[in-house]
Short mmCIF file of C-alpha atoms (C1' of nucleotides) in Angstrom, two decimals:
data_model
loop_
_atom_site.label_atom_id
_atom_site.label_comp_id
_atom_site.label_asym_id
_atom_site.label_seq_id
_atom_site.Cartn_x
_atom_site.Cartn_y
_atom_site.Cartn_z
CA MET A 1 12.78 4.13 14.31
CA ARG A 2 9.86 2.52 13.92
CA LEU A 3 8.39 2.55 10.45
CA ALA A 4 4.90 1.41 8.76
CA THR A 5 3.38 0.88 6.31
CA TRP A 6 -0.62 0.83 5.79
CA ASN A 7 -3.32 0.86 3.01
CA VAL A 8 -5.59 2.99 4.49
CA ASN A 9 -8.14 2.81 1.11
CA SER A 10 -9.13 6.16 1.73
CA ILE A 11 -7.75 8.41 4.83
CA ARG A 12 -11.08 10.57 5.31
CA ALA A 13 -13.64 8.42 6.07
CA ARG A 14 -11.11 7.02 9.54
CA VAL A 15 -8.94 9.39 9.73
CA ASP A 16 -9.75 9.62 13.32
CA ARG A 17 -9.24 5.43 13.97
CA ILE A 18 -5.24 5.79 11.27
CA VAL A 19 -3.92 8.89 13.84
CA ASP A 20 -5.13 7.25 16.38
CA PHE A 21 -3.17 3.70 15.59
CA ALA A 22 -0.07 6.24 15.23
CA VAL A 23 -0.11 7.26 18.79
CA ARG A 24 -0.66 4.79 20.32
CA GLU A 25 1.55 2.46 18.81
CA HIS A 26 4.36 4.98 19.08
CA ILE A 27 5.14 5.49 14.67
CA ASP A 28 7.95 6.71 13.84
CA VAL A 29 6.65 6.55 10.46
CA LEU A 30 3.57 5.93 8.57
CA ALA A 31 3.37 5.31 5.14
CA MET A 32 0.01 5.85 3.64
CA GLN A 33 -1.65 3.91 0.60
CA GLU A 34 -5.04 4.77 -1.13
CA ILE A 35 -5.48 7.79 0.18
CA LYS A 36 -8.40 8.86 -2.19
CA CYS A 37 -8.50 12.52 -2.66
CA LYS A 38 -6.38 15.25 -3.91
CA SER A 39 -3.12 16.23 -1.78
CA GLU A 40 -5.26 19.47 -0.88
CA GLN A 41 -7.41 17.46 0.53
CA PHE A 42 -5.11 14.88 3.03
CA PRO A 43 -6.70 15.42 6.71
CA PHE A 44 -2.83 17.41 7.40
CA ASP A 45 -4.59 19.73 10.87
CA ARG A 46 -4.65 16.08 12.29
CA PHE A 47 -1.69 14.26 11.98
CA GLU A 48 0.12 17.67 12.83
CA GLU A 49 -1.58 17.80 15.94
CA ALA A 50 -0.86 14.79 17.39
CA GLY A 51 2.92 15.41 16.58
CA PHE A 52 3.43 13.79 12.29
CA HIS A 53 4.75 16.21 9.29
CA VAL A 54 3.18 14.52 6.22
CA GLU A 55 4.33 14.68 3.04
CA ALA A 56 0.89 13.20 0.25
CA TYR A 57 0.29 13.58 -3.55
CA GLY A 58 -2.84 12.40 -5.40
CA PHE A 59 -5.18 13.90 -7.86
CA SER A 60 -8.15 12.37 -7.81
CA GLN A 61 -9.90 10.19 -5.44
CA TRP A 62 -7.82 7.39 -6.87
CA ASN A 63 -4.69 5.72 -6.10
CA GLY A 64 -2.98 8.33 -3.80
CA VAL A 65 -0.58 8.23 -1.40
CA ALA A 66 1.73 9.47 2.04
CA ILE A 67 4.34 9.14 4.74
CA ALA A 68 3.58 11.20 8.48
CA SER A 69 7.03 11.37 9.67
CA ARG A 70 7.35 12.30 13.15
CA GLU A 71 10.71 13.86 12.05
CA PRO A 72 11.42 16.06 9.05
CA LEU A 73 11.22 14.40 5.48
CA THR A 74 13.62 15.61 3.24
CA ASN A 75 14.29 15.35 -1.19
CA VAL A 76 10.44 14.11 -1.40
CA ARG A 77 10.28 13.31 -4.52
CA THR A 78 6.37 11.51 -6.01
CA ALA A 79 7.43 9.29 -8.48
CA PHE A 80 10.73 7.24 -8.89
CA PRO A 81 13.01 7.84 -12.46
CA GLY A 82 11.63 5.48 -15.39
CA MET A 83 7.95 4.94 -13.49
CA PRO A 84 5.54 4.16 -16.07
CA GLY A 85 2.52 6.07 -16.24
CA PHE A 86 -0.86 4.89 -17.82
CA GLU A 87 -4.26 6.13 -18.86
CA LYS A 88 -7.57 4.52 -20.68
CA GLY A 89 -6.47 1.40 -21.12
CA HIS A 90 -3.63 1.71 -22.28
CA ASN A 91 -0.53 2.34 -20.71
CA GLY A 92 3.01 3.24 -22.57
CA PRO A 93 5.70 6.02 -21.89
CA ASP A 94 3.40 8.88 -22.65
CA ALA A 95 0.94 7.70 -20.56
CA PRO A 96 0.50 10.39 -16.91
CA GLN A 97 2.12 8.80 -14.08
CA GLU A 98 -1.35 8.72 -11.60
CA ALA A 99 -0.44 9.62 -7.40
CA ARG A 100 1.19 6.45 -6.79
CA ALA A 101 4.60 6.38 -5.62
CA ILE A 102 5.35 8.78 -2.58
CA GLY A 103 9.07 8.98 -1.13
CA ALA A 104 11.50 10.92 1.64
CA THR A 105 14.34 10.55 3.02
CA ILE A 106 14.15 10.22 7.35
CA GLY A 107 16.63 9.87 9.86
CA GLY A 108 18.85 8.45 7.24
CA VAL A 109 15.86 6.19 5.41
CA GLU A 110 15.19 5.97 1.87
CA VAL A 111 11.43 5.47 2.52
CA TRP A 112 9.23 4.92 -0.67
CA SER A 113 4.97 4.43 0.10
CA LEU A 114 4.36 2.88 -2.95
CA TYR A 115 0.74 1.19 -4.39
CA VAL A 116 1.69 -1.58 -7.32
CA PRO A 117 -0.95 -0.67 -9.43
CA ASN A 118 -3.52 -3.96 -9.61
CA GLY A 119 -4.19 -5.80 -12.92
CA ARG A 120 -7.24 -5.68 -12.75
CA SER A 121 -7.85 -9.33 -14.73
CA LEU A 122 -4.28 -11.56 -16.87
CA GLY A 123 -4.07 -9.69 -20.06
CA ASP A 124 -5.27 -6.16 -19.52
CA PRO A 125 -4.03 -3.36 -20.32
CA HIS A 126 -3.15 -2.63 -16.97
CA TYR A 127 -1.82 -6.10 -16.03
CA PHE A 128 0.84 -4.75 -18.31
CA TYR A 129 1.88 -1.93 -16.81
CA LYS A 130 1.90 -3.32 -13.44
CA LEU A 131 4.45 -5.95 -14.30
CA ASP A 132 6.10 -2.57 -17.10
CA TRP A 133 5.89 -0.27 -12.70
CA LEU A 134 7.28 -3.65 -11.18
CA SER A 135 10.09 -2.99 -13.98
CA ALA A 136 11.05 0.05 -13.78
CA LEU A 137 10.83 0.60 -9.56
CA SER A 138 13.80 -3.04 -9.65
CA GLN A 139 15.72 -1.39 -12.57
CA TYR A 140 15.51 2.19 -9.74
CA THR A 141 16.68 0.06 -6.65
CA SER A 142 19.69 -2.05 -8.66
CA ASP A 143 20.61 1.78 -9.50
CA SER A 144 20.58 3.66 -6.19
CA LEU A 145 22.69 0.66 -4.90
CA ALA A 146 24.84 0.22 -6.82
CA GLY A 147 26.00 3.47 -6.92
CA ASN A 148 25.63 2.91 -3.22
CA PRO A 149 25.18 -0.52 -1.56
CA ASP A 150 25.64 0.66 2.00
CA LEU A 151 22.47 2.98 1.13
CA ALA A 152 19.57 2.11 4.24
CA LEU A 153 16.37 1.90 1.97
CA ALA A 154 12.82 1.33 2.10
CA LEU A 155 10.98 -0.26 -0.09
CA VAL A 156 6.74 -0.49 1.72
CA GLY A 157 3.78 -0.34 0.73
CA ASP A 158 0.70 -2.38 -0.90
CA PHE A 159 2.58 -4.04 -3.67
CA ASN A 160 -1.14 -6.15 -5.12
CA ILE A 161 1.67 -9.92 -5.31
CA ALA A 162 0.90 -12.49 -3.47
CA PRO A 163 4.58 -14.02 -3.83
CA THR A 164 4.01 -17.28 -2.24
CA ASP A 165 0.86 -19.95 -2.44
CA ALA A 166 1.09 -20.20 1.83
CA ASP A 167 -0.31 -15.39 0.92
CA ASN A 168 -3.35 -16.64 -0.58
CA GLY A 169 -5.91 -17.67 1.55
CA ASP A 170 -8.87 -15.91 -0.37
CA PRO A 171 -10.63 -19.19 -2.61
CA ALA A 172 -12.11 -16.80 -4.86
CA VAL A 173 -8.36 -15.85 -5.87
CA VAL A 174 -7.85 -18.80 -8.36
CA PRO A 175 -4.10 -19.21 -10.27
CA GLY A 176 -4.48 -19.22 -14.27
CA PHE A 177 -7.07 -17.15 -13.63
CA SER A 178 -6.77 -14.52 -10.44
CA THR A 179 -3.95 -11.38 -11.05
CA HIS A 180 -1.16 -11.44 -7.15
CA VAL A 181 -0.49 -14.60 -8.35
CA SER A 182 0.27 -15.32 -11.33
CA PRO A 183 4.14 -16.47 -12.07
CA PRO A 184 4.83 -13.18 -14.03
CA GLU A 185 3.58 -10.85 -10.86
CA ARG A 186 5.81 -13.91 -8.54
CA GLU A 187 8.56 -12.67 -10.97
CA ALA A 188 9.08 -9.13 -10.40
CA PHE A 189 8.79 -9.34 -6.35
CA ALA A 190 11.44 -12.09 -6.59
CA ALA A 191 13.07 -9.18 -9.01
CA LEU A 192 12.79 -6.61 -6.19
CA GLU A 193 14.37 -9.10 -4.28
CA ALA A 194 17.39 -9.77 -6.55
CA ALA A 195 18.01 -5.78 -6.88
CA GLY A 196 19.02 -6.07 -3.26
CA LEU A 197 15.73 -6.62 -0.91
CA GLN A 198 14.91 -8.38 1.52
CA ASP A 199 11.87 -8.51 3.41
CA VAL A 200 11.96 -8.18 6.55
CA VAL A 201 8.77 -8.69 8.16
CA ARG A 202 9.00 -12.52 6.89
CA PRO A 203 11.91 -14.06 8.74
CA LEU A 204 10.30 -12.79 11.92
CA ILE A 205 6.20 -13.47 11.30
CA PRO A 206 7.38 -15.87 8.28
CA THR A 207 2.99 -16.47 8.09
CA GLY A 208 -0.67 -14.76 8.07
CA TYR A 209 -2.76 -12.43 6.31
CA THR A 210 -2.45 -8.76 5.45
CA TYR A 211 -6.00 -7.56 3.43
CA TRP A 212 -8.99 -9.29 4.00
CA ASP A 213 -11.19 -8.07 1.15
CA TYR A 214 -14.65 -6.12 1.81
CA LYS A 215 -17.25 -8.90 0.74
CA ARG A 216 -18.89 -11.93 2.19
CA LEU A 217 -17.06 -12.53 5.78
CA LYS A 218 -13.42 -13.21 4.82
CA PHE A 219 -12.41 -10.90 7.59
CA PRO A 220 -14.68 -14.02 9.61
CA ARG A 221 -12.94 -16.61 7.92
CA ASN A 222 -9.88 -15.75 7.34
CA GLU A 223 -9.65 -15.32 3.76
CA GLY A 224 -7.04 -12.59 3.05
CA MET A 225 -3.92 -12.57 1.22
CA ARG A 226 -0.56 -11.05 2.22
CA ILE A 227 0.61 -8.58 -0.15
CA ASP A 228 1.09 -5.67 2.62
CA PHE A 229 5.16 -5.47 2.72
CA ILE A 230 8.63 -3.71 3.88
CA LEU A 231 11.25 -4.39 1.93
CA GLY A 232 14.18 -3.24 3.76
CA SER A 233 18.80 -3.25 1.12
CA HIS A 234 21.72 -4.63 3.72
CA ALA A 235 21.64 -1.43 5.37
CA VAL A 236 17.62 -1.57 6.44
CA SER A 237 18.15 -5.09 7.01
CA GLU A 238 20.98 -6.02 9.61
CA ALA A 239 18.78 -3.10 11.41
CA VAL A 240 15.67 -4.78 12.54
CA THR A 241 14.65 -5.51 15.95
CA GLY A 242 10.93 -6.38 16.04
CA ALA A 243 8.00 -6.72 13.34
CA THR A 244 4.19 -6.47 13.34
CA ILE A 245 1.62 -7.05 11.56
CA HIS A 246 -1.48 -5.41 13.54
CA ARG A 247 -4.27 -8.27 12.34
CA ASN A 248 -6.26 -5.89 15.38
CA GLU A 249 -7.22 -3.17 13.02
CA ARG A 250 -8.86 -5.11 10.41
CA LYS A 251 -11.59 -4.84 13.28
CA GLY A 252 -14.14 -3.38 14.68
CA GLU A 253 -16.27 -0.38 13.36
CA ALA A 254 -15.17 1.52 9.66
CA PRO A 255 -11.94 -1.01 9.48
CA SER A 256 -9.14 -0.36 6.22
CA ASP A 257 -9.59 -3.96 4.15
CA HIS A 258 -6.26 -3.46 5.12
CA VAL A 259 -3.93 -3.27 8.36
CA PRO A 260 -0.47 -1.82 8.94
CA VAL A 261 2.44 -3.42 9.34
CA VAL A 262 5.13 -2.37 11.26
CA VAL A 263 8.92 -2.90 11.48
CA ASP A 264 11.64 -1.54 14.64
CA LEU A 265 14.99 -0.39 13.28
CA ASP A 266 17.92 0.34 15.69
CA LEU A 267 19.53 2.21 13.35
CA GLU A 268 23.40 3.24 13.15
CA GLY A 269 23.65 6.60 13.08
CA PRO A 270 26.06 9.74 14.18
CA ASP A 271 23.39 9.95 17.48
CA ASP A 272 25.22 6.52 18.31
CA ASP A 273 28.56 7.99 18.20
CA ASP A 274 27.79 11.11 20.57
CA ARG A 275 26.19 8.47 23.19
CA PRO A 276 28.48 7.97 26.21
CA MET A 277 29.03 4.13 26.81
CA ILE A 278 27.53 3.23 30.11
CA PHE A 279 28.01 -0.03 31.19
"C1'" DA B 1 -14.35 -17.56 -11.41
"C1'" DT B 2 -18.01 -13.86 -9.67
"C1'" DG B 3 -22.80 -10.92 -7.69
"C1'" DC B 4 -21.38 -10.47 -2.83
"C1'" DC B 5 -18.68 -4.70 0.40
"C1'" DT B 6 -16.94 0.01 0.03
"C1'" DT B 7 -15.26 4.42 -1.13
"C1'" DG B 8 -15.74 9.28 -4.04
"C1'" DG B 9 -18.52 11.59 -7.32
"C1'" DT B 10 -21.84 13.11 -9.66
"C1'" DC B 11 -26.60 13.69 -8.99
"C1'" DA B 12 -29.49 6.92 -8.93
"C1'" DC B 13 -25.68 4.46 -11.03
"C1'" DC B 14 -20.74 3.47 -12.00
"C1'" DA B 15 -15.43 3.37 -12.10
"C1'" DA B 16 -11.95 0.94 -8.54
"C1'" DG B 17 -10.93 -2.68 -5.70
"C1'" DA B 18 -7.55 -7.60 -5.30
#
DNA sequence: ATGCCTTGGTCACCAAGA
């Protein structure tokens, strides 16, 4: 299985290049974030013509997530248990949930396309919402893996955290003043790893960014950030055979400000047992 | 430590992104 994640920054503004990429790169599962449309506005036809099933979840011009897959998606969910909401500057258990998570089981893998809240600024209600949201995600991860340690679980998407200083190449993002690099955010990312997940791209691609701001020639200057990740449980991480960060997708006409991150998985399954042994 | 881009909605600006 070739699994990809991409914050597309509006699916309708660039559906051509996204479908072209998925076909050209033989993507089996494409998790998308920031589709920026309602579910019913998603260009399903374009993906279906190219041989994909799609589940999309959005209800305004903000946020929105989707998964396109060559194989059918089962057990589709539009929030993980305990996922907090946010509304008009306050968070809490009473606030409505946003369209930031969609999960499905595909080829034996539980895949979640996640758009972690931005945080806006240190101390903003949105910042505490971000930390609460990540805490609930860690809890869901540890609960799931406690129930089934062999579960193939992949949390992929835009985590809006640069886990190390080397992941922040943007001088406008200043430790002590900016979100994405604060200790509590980095601790929230570490908590996901402590819950049983591994960044499966990092061992193969130790450095490099996945996002460059549109403003001020950030891409030509290579002042980007690594904030998009593929986190996998043990069953996923041991199946990884390759990874690519498609930096070229930041070039050309009307790019997203993020690029796709891709892993190849050689998963154990019933098909393997049925396959004849040939030497 | 921000104005700069880019998108979408609503009606010439504004919110939001990170």
